[in-house]
Amino acid sequence: MSRLLLISASMGAGHDAVAVELARRLRAAGHEAVHADVLEMLPARIGAGLRSFYHATVRHAPLLYAGIYAAFFRAGAGPRPGSAPLAALAEDRLCAEVAGERADAVVGVFHLAAQLTGRMRALGRLTVPSAVLITDFAVHRQWLHPGNDLNLCLTPRIARDVRHRLGRPAAACGPLLADRFRPHPVGEASWRQRLTAGDGRPPVLLSSGAWGVGSRLDTTARLLVGAGYLPVVLCGRNERLRRLLSKVPGTLAVGWVDDVPGLMAACGALVDNAAGQTALEALAVGTPVVGYRPIPGHGAEGVRRMAELGLTEYAADSWQLVQALDHLTSGGPPPAHRALVDGRFFHGDVVRPLERLSARAAI
């Protein structure tokens, strides 16, 4: 039995959801797992300020965030700014966490955590092995640090790219989703009855993440209504967005939804803007995904990357969006399902590589 410290970040809900599922799988295999937030390891409420700044820029100043992403996250020639000075502020707290929890290994599930553990391993301050669970399809440079012992990626192709860029071990583990995200979930029938009880328009789901962030979602909803669809908008915890979209005729705007698998399965497609957990969850229940008007930075790059990998479609404009939805909801097999037909994408092994890694601490 090993004891692993998982370091996530409360940026939206996706990273924490991955950490929770990873902890569940580790415990099912007989190990212990504890969960920490890298933002809470930063002193003087810096983490809370960082979260608030990111939230505000993505929602209200997307061009500013696009510039920050280009400077700090994309690779480029010459010296590039990084997050090492910020990560250094959390080193003492991580040392205390590892000692207090008697962890055999540390797993970062957020890019700042990857920089923190990699830097400490390189300096010799972290004496147990460290792994990074990369949750992005477009792997930016803040995920990568040569000090980390292992990188776990969504696909073999991404793992090969990470090995090439870092010269360090990388393996594919597939996406980490809760068991309830599977074809024909329990709530599908009740959601389907609710959504088709009106005028019979095929429902299409629009995602805006836990924070309710998106570009011109009201315009997209009107476009879908005009094309004969029922737009069902997931507004997360953004009550202001829910009220705004509720005023768009022919639109169903919902707040936080507990039965997301059932709702997804009852919809003909998902219109996604972030290439995160929501897109993966939709694919897992069998709902095809179209990337459209992605949020800047990691969202824009991830949406395009998922389409390049054959997992989703990408619509560059409103005409392409309607064309894609018409095809995906026509009853024929969507292209995404051809890439996922054998199901291997959703059945990777994340536990065994971490077992081997944590065993090194006992030698």
mmCIF file of C-alpha atoms in Angstrom:
data_model
loop_
_atom_site.group_PDB
_atom_site.id
_atom_site.type_symbol
_atom_site.label_atom_id
_atom_site.label_comp_id
_atom_site.label_asym_id
_atom_site.label_seq_id
_atom_site.Cartn_x
_atom_site.Cartn_y
_atom_site.Cartn_z
ATOM 1 C CA MET A 1 0.000 0.000 0.000
ATOM 2 C CA SER A 2 1.259 3.455 -0.945
ATOM 3 C CA ARG A 3 0.193 6.903 0.202
ATOM 4 C CA LEU A 4 0.003 9.570 -2.499
ATOM 5 C CA LEU A 5 -0.441 13.320 -2.154
ATOM 6 C CA LEU A 6 -2.541 14.771 -4.985
ATOM 7 C CA ILE A 7 -2.113 18.498 -5.639
ATOM 8 C CA SER A 8 -4.912 20.119 -7.621
ATOM 9 C CA ALA A 9 -6.272 23.691 -7.876
ATOM 10 C CA SER A 10 -9.734 25.148 -7.365
ATOM 11 C CA MET A 11 -9.802 26.838 -10.768
ATOM 12 C CA GLY A 12 -13.334 26.029 -11.889
ATOM 13 C CA ALA A 13 -14.237 22.414 -11.208
ATOM 14 C CA GLY A 14 -12.277 20.339 -13.730
ATOM 15 C CA HIS A 15 -8.920 19.862 -11.995
ATOM 16 C CA ASP A 16 -10.520 18.985 -8.678
ATOM 17 C CA ALA A 17 -12.841 16.514 -10.427
ATOM 18 C CA VAL A 18 -9.827 14.735 -11.922
ATOM 19 C CA ALA A 19 -8.108 14.621 -8.527
ATOM 20 C CA VAL A 20 -11.222 13.184 -6.880
ATOM 21 C CA GLU A 21 -11.502 10.445 -9.508
ATOM 22 C CA LEU A 22 -7.805 9.663 -9.261
ATOM 23 C CA ALA A 23 -8.128 9.341 -5.483
ATOM 24 C CA ARG A 24 -11.096 6.988 -5.921
ATOM 25 C CA ARG A 25 -9.167 4.717 -8.279
ATOM 26 C CA LEU A 26 -6.112 4.656 -6.031
ATOM 27 C CA ARG A 27 -8.220 3.749 -3.002
ATOM 28 C CA ALA A 28 -10.017 1.040 -4.974
ATOM 29 C CA ALA A 29 -6.585 -0.465 -5.697
ATOM 30 C CA GLY A 30 -5.752 -0.509 -1.994
ATOM 31 C CA HIS A 31 -3.731 2.691 -1.689
ATOM 32 C CA GLU A 32 -4.237 5.878 0.293
ATOM 33 C CA ALA A 33 -4.685 9.274 -1.324
ATOM 34 C CA VAL A 34 -4.921 12.744 0.165
ATOM 35 C CA HIS A 35 -5.878 15.880 -1.732
ATOM 36 C CA ALA A 36 -4.374 19.372 -1.407
ATOM 37 C CA ASP A 37 -4.938 22.670 -3.256
ATOM 38 C CA VAL A 38 -1.798 24.350 -4.585
ATOM 39 C CA LEU A 39 -3.496 27.742 -4.365
ATOM 40 C CA GLU A 40 -3.906 27.290 -0.622
ATOM 41 C CA MET A 41 -0.191 26.552 -0.323
ATOM 42 C CA LEU A 42 0.654 30.073 -1.465
ATOM 43 C CA PRO A 43 1.066 32.596 1.366
ATOM 44 C CA ALA A 44 -0.895 35.787 2.097
ATOM 45 C CA ARG A 45 -3.992 34.755 0.115
ATOM 46 C CA ILE A 46 -2.024 34.964 -3.114
ATOM 47 C CA GLY A 47 -3.826 31.862 -4.359
ATOM 48 C CA ALA A 48 -7.263 33.398 -3.833
ATOM 49 C CA GLY A 49 -6.127 36.527 -5.655
ATOM 50 C CA LEU A 50 -4.757 34.469 -8.532
ATOM 51 C CA ARG A 51 -8.045 32.584 -8.861
ATOM 52 C CA SER A 52 -10.073 35.816 -8.804
ATOM 53 C CA PHE A 53 -7.806 37.449 -11.393
ATOM 54 C CA TYR A 54 -8.055 34.464 -13.741
ATOM 55 C CA HIS A 55 -11.825 34.335 -13.310
ATOM 56 C CA ALA A 56 -12.218 38.047 -14.027
ATOM 57 C CA THR A 57 -9.934 38.136 -17.067
ATOM 58 C CA VAL A 58 -11.451 35.074 -18.751
ATOM 59 C CA ARG A 59 -14.953 36.404 -18.187
ATOM 60 C CA HIS A 60 -14.511 40.136 -18.733
ATOM 61 C CA ALA A 61 -11.162 40.690 -20.499
ATOM 62 C CA PRO A 62 -10.503 37.702 -22.787
ATOM 63 C CA LEU A 63 -8.011 39.617 -24.938
ATOM 64 C CA LEU A 64 -5.923 40.354 -21.837
ATOM 65 C CA TYR A 65 -5.930 36.676 -20.901
ATOM 66 C CA ALA A 66 -4.974 35.739 -24.471
ATOM 67 C CA GLY A 67 -1.930 38.010 -24.141
ATOM 68 C CA ILE A 68 -0.985 36.498 -20.778
ATOM 69 C CA TYR A 69 -1.320 33.006 -22.204
ATOM 70 C CA ALA A 70 0.845 33.890 -25.211
ATOM 71 C CA ALA A 71 3.580 35.277 -22.951
ATOM 72 C CA PHE A 72 3.589 32.748 -20.106
ATOM 73 C CA PHE A 73 2.264 29.509 -21.569
ATOM 74 C CA ARG A 74 3.223 29.229 -25.238
ATOM 75 C CA ALA A 75 6.715 28.207 -26.244
ATOM 76 C CA GLY A 76 8.835 30.750 -28.084
ATOM 77 C CA ALA A 77 12.319 31.866 -28.950
ATOM 78 C CA GLY A 78 14.486 33.567 -26.351
ATOM 79 C CA PRO A 79 13.839 33.973 -22.614
ATOM 80 C CA ARG A 80 10.197 33.477 -21.662
ATOM 81 C CA PRO A 81 8.497 34.377 -18.385
ATOM 82 C CA GLY A 82 7.411 31.449 -16.229
ATOM 83 C CA SER A 83 5.727 30.591 -12.969
ATOM 84 C CA ALA A 84 8.861 29.410 -11.103
ATOM 85 C CA PRO A 85 8.950 32.456 -8.756
ATOM 86 C CA LEU A 86 5.301 31.868 -7.861
ATOM 87 C CA ALA A 87 5.812 28.135 -7.365
ATOM 88 C CA ALA A 88 8.790 28.814 -5.084
ATOM 89 C CA LEU A 89 6.466 30.518 -2.610
ATOM 90 C CA ALA A 90 4.724 27.190 -1.951
ATOM 91 C CA GLU A 91 7.823 25.064 -1.379
ATOM 92 C CA ASP A 92 7.861 25.205 2.418
ATOM 93 C CA ARG A 93 4.168 24.334 2.595
ATOM 94 C CA LEU A 94 4.613 21.356 0.279
ATOM 95 C CA CYS A 95 7.548 20.089 2.351
ATOM 96 C CA ALA A 96 5.321 20.231 5.423
ATOM 97 C CA GLU A 97 2.459 18.464 3.619
ATOM 98 C CA VAL A 98 4.686 15.636 2.391
ATOM 99 C CA ALA A 99 6.181 15.132 5.831
ATOM 100 C CA GLY A 100 2.882 15.430 7.662
ATOM 101 C CA GLU A 101 1.077 13.023 5.346
ATOM 102 C CA ARG A 102 4.079 10.675 5.052
ATOM 103 C CA ALA A 103 3.524 10.609 1.301
ATOM 104 C CA ASP A 104 5.341 8.079 -0.866
ATOM 105 C CA ALA A 105 4.837 10.190 -4.002
ATOM 106 C CA VAL A 106 3.283 13.479 -5.106
ATOM 107 C CA VAL A 107 0.986 13.876 -8.138
ATOM 108 C CA GLY A 108 0.352 17.327 -9.612
ATOM 109 C CA VAL A 109 -3.016 17.802 -11.337
ATOM 110 C CA PHE A 110 -2.479 21.470 -12.221
ATOM 111 C CA HIS A 111 0.308 23.174 -14.109
ATOM 112 C CA LEU A 112 1.450 25.323 -11.168
ATOM 113 C CA ALA A 113 1.730 22.136 -9.104
ATOM 114 C CA ALA A 114 3.856 20.638 -11.908
ATOM 115 C CA GLN A 115 6.248 23.587 -11.709
ATOM 116 C CA LEU A 116 6.333 23.349 -7.917
ATOM 117 C CA THR A 117 7.162 19.644 -7.721
ATOM 118 C CA GLY A 118 9.562 19.721 -10.681
ATOM 119 C CA ARG A 119 11.522 22.628 -9.233
ATOM 120 C CA MET A 120 11.733 20.992 -5.815
ATOM 121 C CA ARG A 121 12.824 17.647 -7.265
ATOM 122 C CA ALA A 122 15.519 19.373 -9.318
ATOM 123 C CA LEU A 123 16.784 21.223 -6.234
ATOM 124 C CA GLY A 124 16.631 18.133 -4.033
ATOM 125 C CA ARG A 125 14.015 19.638 -1.707
ATOM 126 C CA LEU A 126 11.396 17.016 -2.594
ATOM 127 C CA THR A 127 12.774 13.604 -1.685
ATOM 128 C CA VAL A 128 9.850 11.468 -2.897
ATOM 129 C CA PRO A 129 9.038 10.909 -6.610
ATOM 130 C CA SER A 130 6.691 13.294 -8.397
ATOM 131 C CA ALA A 131 4.296 12.723 -11.268
ATOM 132 C CA VAL A 132 2.222 15.167 -13.296
ATOM 133 C CA LEU A 133 -1.252 14.292 -14.557
ATOM 134 C CA ILE A 134 -1.654 16.548 -17.597
ATOM 135 C CA THR A 135 -5.329 17.322 -18.192
ATOM 136 C CA ASP A 136 -4.949 19.425 -21.365
ATOM 137 C CA PHE A 137 -4.974 18.238 -24.971
ATOM 138 C CA ALA A 138 -2.786 21.187 -25.975
ATOM 139 C CA VAL A 139 0.106 20.817 -23.528
ATOM 140 C CA HIS A 140 1.556 24.270 -22.818
ATOM 141 C CA ARG A 141 5.035 24.722 -21.387
ATOM 142 C CA GLN A 142 3.887 25.407 -17.799
ATOM 143 C CA TRP A 143 2.864 21.737 -17.568
ATOM 144 C CA LEU A 144 6.424 20.635 -18.329
ATOM 145 C CA HIS A 145 9.381 20.539 -15.943
ATOM 146 C CA PRO A 146 12.362 18.194 -16.347
ATOM 147 C CA GLY A 147 12.562 17.691 -12.600
ATOM 148 C CA ASN A 148 9.392 15.591 -12.462
ATOM 149 C CA ASP A 149 9.812 11.818 -12.638
ATOM 150 C CA LEU A 150 6.754 10.937 -14.721
ATOM 151 C CA ASN A 151 4.159 12.649 -16.921
ATOM 152 C CA LEU A 152 0.745 11.046 -17.446
ATOM 153 C CA CYS A 153 -1.112 12.186 -20.565
ATOM 154 C CA LEU A 154 -4.519 11.796 -22.170
ATOM 155 C CA THR A 155 -3.362 9.962 -25.317
ATOM 156 C CA PRO A 156 -0.285 8.062 -26.548
ATOM 157 C CA ARG A 157 0.313 10.768 -29.135
ATOM 158 C CA ILE A 158 0.437 13.457 -26.457
ATOM 159 C CA ALA A 159 2.727 11.262 -24.336
ATOM 160 C CA ARG A 160 5.156 10.869 -27.258
ATOM 161 C CA ASP A 161 5.206 14.633 -27.747
ATOM 162 C CA VAL A 162 5.886 15.245 -24.047
ATOM 163 C CA ARG A 163 8.728 12.697 -24.048
ATOM 164 C CA HIS A 164 10.245 14.434 -27.065
ATOM 165 C CA ARG A 165 9.966 17.900 -25.527
ATOM 166 C CA LEU A 166 11.224 16.969 -22.060
ATOM 167 C CA GLY A 167 13.389 13.914 -22.505
ATOM 168 C CA ARG A 168 11.602 12.468 -19.469
ATOM 169 C CA PRO A 169 9.226 9.496 -19.020
ATOM 170 C CA ALA A 170 5.649 9.996 -20.184
ATOM 171 C CA ALA A 171 2.775 7.533 -20.523
ATOM 172 C CA ALA A 172 -0.841 7.620 -21.670
ATOM 173 C CA CYS A 173 -3.485 7.029 -18.996
ATOM 174 C CA GLY A 174 -6.645 8.265 -20.740
ATOM 175 C CA PRO A 175 -9.141 10.710 -19.233
ATOM 176 C CA LEU A 176 -10.222 10.292 -15.616
ATOM 177 C CA LEU A 177 -14.017 10.378 -15.412
ATOM 178 C CA ALA A 178 -16.429 9.137 -12.777
ATOM 179 C CA ASP A 179 -18.205 5.844 -13.533
ATOM 180 C CA ARG A 180 -21.538 7.618 -13.939
ATOM 181 C CA PHE A 181 -20.321 9.035 -17.266
ATOM 182 C CA ARG A 182 -21.140 6.055 -19.461
ATOM 183 C CA PRO A 183 -23.568 5.356 -22.327
ATOM 184 C CA HIS A 184 -27.256 5.412 -21.345
ATOM 185 C CA PRO A 185 -26.911 6.763 -17.797
ATOM 186 C CA VAL A 186 -29.760 6.453 -15.326
ATOM 187 C CA GLY A 187 -31.209 9.941 -15.821
ATOM 188 C CA GLU A 188 -31.264 9.902 -19.614
ATOM 189 C CA ALA A 189 -34.913 8.873 -20.012
ATOM 190 C CA SER A 190 -36.308 11.516 -17.640
ATOM 191 C CA TRP A 191 -34.237 14.286 -19.220
ATOM 192 C CA ARG A 192 -35.231 13.164 -22.715
ATOM 193 C CA GLN A 193 -38.906 13.243 -21.749
ATOM 194 C CA ARG A 194 -38.525 16.725 -20.279
ATOM 195 C CA LEU A 195 -36.607 18.149 -23.247
ATOM 196 C CA THR A 196 -38.894 16.701 -25.935
ATOM 197 C CA ALA A 197 -42.164 17.544 -24.160
ATOM 198 C CA GLY A 198 -42.447 20.881 -25.986
ATOM 199 C CA ASP A 199 -42.348 21.447 -29.730
ATOM 200 C CA GLY A 200 -40.089 18.523 -30.552
ATOM 201 C CA ARG A 201 -36.975 20.519 -31.400
ATOM 202 C CA PRO A 202 -33.802 18.420 -30.982
ATOM 203 C CA PRO A 203 -31.946 19.573 -27.867
ATOM 204 C CA VAL A 204 -28.337 20.744 -28.131
ATOM 205 C CA LEU A 205 -26.266 21.383 -25.028
ATOM 206 C CA LEU A 206 -24.109 24.511 -24.654
ATOM 207 C CA SER A 207 -21.393 24.399 -22.006
ATOM 208 C CA SER A 208 -19.868 27.344 -20.154
ATOM 209 C CA GLY A 209 -18.062 25.528 -17.353
ATOM 210 C CA ALA A 210 -18.539 25.783 -13.623
ATOM 211 C CA TRP A 211 -17.982 29.535 -13.743
ATOM 212 C CA GLY A 212 -20.408 30.187 -16.596
ATOM 213 C CA VAL A 213 -17.859 31.665 -19.013
ATOM 214 C CA GLY A 214 -18.305 31.965 -22.749
ATOM 215 C CA SER A 215 -18.232 34.275 -25.749
ATOM 216 C CA ARG A 216 -21.619 35.570 -26.978
ATOM 217 C CA LEU A 217 -23.565 32.614 -25.685
ATOM 218 C CA ASP A 218 -26.812 34.510 -26.204
ATOM 219 C CA THR A 219 -25.970 34.946 -29.891
ATOM 220 C CA THR A 220 -25.201 31.244 -30.216
ATOM 221 C CA ALA A 221 -28.489 30.371 -28.522
ATOM 222 C CA ARG A 222 -30.432 32.572 -30.957
ATOM 223 C CA LEU A 223 -28.581 30.972 -33.867
ATOM 224 C CA LEU A 224 -29.570 27.495 -32.704
ATOM 225 C CA VAL A 225 -33.189 28.495 -32.153
ATOM 226 C CA GLY A 226 -33.293 29.879 -35.679
ATOM 227 C CA ALA A 227 -31.827 26.633 -37.023
ATOM 228 C CA GLY A 228 -34.598 24.607 -35.373
ATOM 229 C CA TYR A 229 -32.788 23.409 -32.240
ATOM 230 C CA LEU A 230 -33.554 23.689 -28.541
ATOM 231 C CA PRO A 231 -30.428 25.221 -26.965
ATOM 232 C CA VAL A 232 -29.917 23.944 -23.410
ATOM 233 C CA VAL A 233 -27.299 26.130 -21.762
ATOM 234 C CA LEU A 234 -25.278 24.935 -18.772
ATOM 235 C CA CYS A 235 -24.623 28.156 -16.869
ATOM 236 C CA GLY A 236 -22.772 26.612 -13.947
ATOM 237 C CA ARG A 237 -22.813 28.843 -10.892
ATOM 238 C CA ASN A 238 -23.249 32.040 -12.918
ATOM 239 C CA GLU A 239 -26.770 33.084 -11.981
ATOM 240 C CA ARG A 240 -26.455 36.331 -13.920
ATOM 241 C CA LEU A 241 -25.749 34.366 -17.115
ATOM 242 C CA ARG A 242 -28.690 32.063 -16.435
ATOM 243 C CA ARG A 243 -31.052 35.020 -16.093
ATOM 244 C CA LEU A 244 -29.688 36.601 -19.274
ATOM 245 C CA LEU A 245 -30.094 33.469 -21.374
ATOM 246 C CA SER A 246 -33.508 32.714 -19.922
ATOM 247 C CA LYS A 247 -34.689 35.820 -21.772
ATOM 248 C CA VAL A 248 -33.707 34.370 -25.156
ATOM 249 C CA PRO A 249 -36.949 32.949 -26.622
ATOM 250 C CA GLY A 250 -36.844 29.208 -27.191
ATOM 251 C CA THR A 251 -33.841 28.653 -24.873
ATOM 252 C CA LEU A 252 -33.601 26.528 -21.735
ATOM 253 C CA ALA A 253 -30.950 27.990 -19.416
ATOM 254 C CA VAL A 254 -30.090 25.900 -16.349
ATOM 255 C CA GLY A 255 -27.859 26.575 -13.364
ATOM 256 C CA TRP A 256 -25.823 23.978 -11.523
ATOM 257 C CA VAL A 257 -27.005 20.493 -12.567
ATOM 258 C CA ASP A 258 -26.312 17.382 -10.496
ATOM 259 C CA ASP A 259 -27.391 14.852 -13.124
ATOM 260 C CA VAL A 260 -25.073 16.003 -15.904
ATOM 261 C CA PRO A 261 -24.641 12.524 -17.459
ATOM 262 C CA GLY A 262 -28.382 12.106 -17.983
ATOM 263 C CA LEU A 263 -28.733 15.584 -19.462
ATOM 264 C CA MET A 264 -25.798 15.051 -21.817
ATOM 265 C CA ALA A 265 -27.110 11.717 -23.034
ATOM 266 C CA ALA A 266 -30.517 13.260 -23.776
ATOM 267 C CA CYS A 267 -28.999 15.924 -26.057
ATOM 268 C CA GLY A 268 -28.026 15.438 -29.664
ATOM 269 C CA ALA A 269 -24.673 17.194 -29.331
ATOM 270 C CA LEU A 270 -22.572 19.380 -27.070
ATOM 271 C CA VAL A 271 -21.272 22.773 -28.185
ATOM 272 C CA ASP A 272 -18.045 23.129 -26.226
ATOM 273 C CA ASN A 273 -15.729 26.096 -25.653
ATOM 274 C CA ALA A 274 -12.924 24.756 -23.449
ATOM 275 C CA ALA A 275 -11.837 21.187 -24.379
ATOM 276 C CA GLY A 276 -11.980 20.272 -20.700
ATOM 277 C CA GLN A 277 -13.793 17.729 -18.554
ATOM 278 C CA THR A 278 -17.238 18.606 -19.952
ATOM 279 C CA ALA A 279 -16.212 17.655 -23.486
ATOM 280 C CA LEU A 280 -14.730 14.372 -22.277
ATOM 281 C CA GLU A 281 -17.811 13.610 -20.207
ATOM 282 C CA ALA A 282 -20.041 14.134 -23.235
ATOM 283 C CA LEU A 283 -17.949 11.792 -25.373
ATOM 284 C CA ALA A 284 -18.035 9.175 -22.608
ATOM 285 C CA VAL A 285 -21.845 9.108 -22.547
ATOM 286 C CA GLY A 286 -21.956 8.981 -26.348
ATOM 287 C CA THR A 287 -22.812 12.607 -27.138
ATOM 288 C CA PRO A 288 -20.779 14.102 -30.005
ATOM 289 C CA VAL A 289 -18.971 17.402 -29.454
ATOM 290 C CA VAL A 290 -18.478 20.496 -31.597
ATOM 291 C CA GLY A 291 -15.907 23.093 -30.561
ATOM 292 C CA TYR A 292 -17.134 26.631 -31.183
ATOM 293 C CA ARG A 293 -16.113 30.092 -29.982
ATOM 294 C CA PRO A 294 -13.606 28.743 -27.454
ATOM 295 C CA ILE A 295 -12.393 30.763 -24.527
ATOM 296 C CA PRO A 296 -8.933 32.241 -25.163
ATOM 297 C CA GLY A 297 -5.615 30.589 -24.450
ATOM 298 C CA HIS A 298 -5.822 26.944 -23.404
ATOM 299 C CA GLY A 299 -9.472 26.730 -24.498
ATOM 300 C CA ALA A 300 -8.804 27.817 -28.076
ATOM 301 C CA GLU A 301 -5.751 25.585 -28.449
ATOM 302 C CA GLY A 302 -7.414 22.617 -26.762
ATOM 303 C CA VAL A 303 -10.588 22.790 -28.869
ATOM 304 C CA ARG A 304 -8.561 22.752 -32.072
ATOM 305 C CA ARG A 305 -6.310 19.979 -30.781
ATOM 306 C CA MET A 306 -9.250 17.716 -29.925
ATOM 307 C CA ALA A 307 -10.572 18.177 -33.463
ATOM 308 C CA GLU A 308 -7.136 17.386 -34.937
ATOM 309 C CA LEU A 309 -7.080 14.149 -32.935
ATOM 310 C CA GLY A 310 -10.433 13.143 -34.428
ATOM 311 C CA LEU A 311 -12.316 13.256 -31.131
ATOM 312 C CA THR A 312 -14.547 16.233 -31.918
ATOM 313 C CA GLU A 313 -15.464 18.611 -34.693
ATOM 314 C CA TYR A 314 -14.497 22.271 -34.863
ATOM 315 C CA ALA A 315 -16.736 25.015 -36.262
ATOM 316 C CA ALA A 316 -14.936 28.198 -37.251
ATOM 317 C CA ASP A 317 -18.153 30.142 -37.871
ATOM 318 C CA SER A 318 -21.908 29.982 -37.403
ATOM 319 C CA TRP A 319 -22.516 28.306 -40.761
ATOM 320 C CA GLN A 320 -20.077 25.504 -39.916
ATOM 321 C CA LEU A 321 -21.689 25.091 -36.498
ATOM 322 C CA VAL A 322 -25.155 24.553 -37.951
ATOM 323 C CA GLN A 323 -23.767 22.249 -40.643
ATOM 324 C CA ALA A 324 -21.967 20.156 -38.048
ATOM 325 C CA LEU A 325 -25.029 19.910 -35.801
ATOM 326 C CA ASP A 326 -27.267 18.999 -38.723
ATOM 327 C CA HIS A 327 -24.899 16.151 -39.554
ATOM 328 C CA LEU A 328 -24.382 14.952 -35.983
ATOM 329 C CA THR A 329 -28.085 14.937 -35.087
ATOM 330 C CA SER A 330 -29.262 13.350 -38.339
ATOM 331 C CA GLY A 331 -29.006 9.817 -36.974
ATOM 332 C CA GLY A 332 -25.828 8.735 -38.725
ATOM 333 C CA PRO A 333 -22.643 7.759 -36.844
ATOM 334 C CA PRO A 334 -20.704 10.913 -35.929
ATOM 335 C CA PRO A 335 -17.016 11.094 -36.872
ATOM 336 C CA ALA A 336 -15.973 11.264 -33.206
ATOM 337 C CA HIS A 337 -17.400 7.834 -32.567
ATOM 338 C CA ARG A 338 -15.230 6.278 -35.269
ATOM 339 C CA ALA A 339 -12.156 7.437 -33.355
ATOM 340 C CA LEU A 340 -13.554 6.021 -30.116
ATOM 341 C CA VAL A 341 -15.287 2.911 -31.399
ATOM 342 C CA ASP A 342 -13.128 0.423 -29.486
ATOM 343 C CA GLY A 343 -13.450 2.324 -26.207
ATOM 344 C CA ARG A 344 -9.733 2.179 -25.391
ATOM 345 C CA PHE A 345 -9.551 5.952 -25.056
ATOM 346 C CA PHE A 346 -11.647 5.803 -21.882
ATOM 347 C CA HIS A 347 -9.967 2.751 -20.339
ATOM 348 C CA GLY A 348 -6.378 3.763 -19.716
ATOM 349 C CA ASP A 349 -4.447 2.693 -16.631
ATOM 350 C CA VAL A 350 -3.400 5.493 -14.294
ATOM 351 C CA VAL A 351 -2.872 3.419 -11.145
ATOM 352 C CA ARG A 352 -0.115 1.041 -12.259
ATOM 353 C CA PRO A 353 2.375 3.745 -13.352
ATOM 354 C CA LEU A 354 1.842 5.516 -10.031
ATOM 355 C CA GLU A 355 2.297 2.242 -8.135
ATOM 356 C CA ARG A 356 5.668 1.756 -9.805
ATOM 357 C CA LEU A 357 6.619 5.360 -9.096
ATOM 358 C CA SER A 358 5.645 5.305 -5.431
ATOM 359 C CA ALA A 359 7.423 1.970 -4.924
ATOM 360 C CA ARG A 360 10.677 3.780 -5.646
ATOM 361 C CA ALA A 361 10.268 5.747 -2.394
ATOM 362 C CA ALA A 362 10.322 2.512 -0.413
ATOM 363 C CA ILE A 363 13.595 1.267 -1.917
#
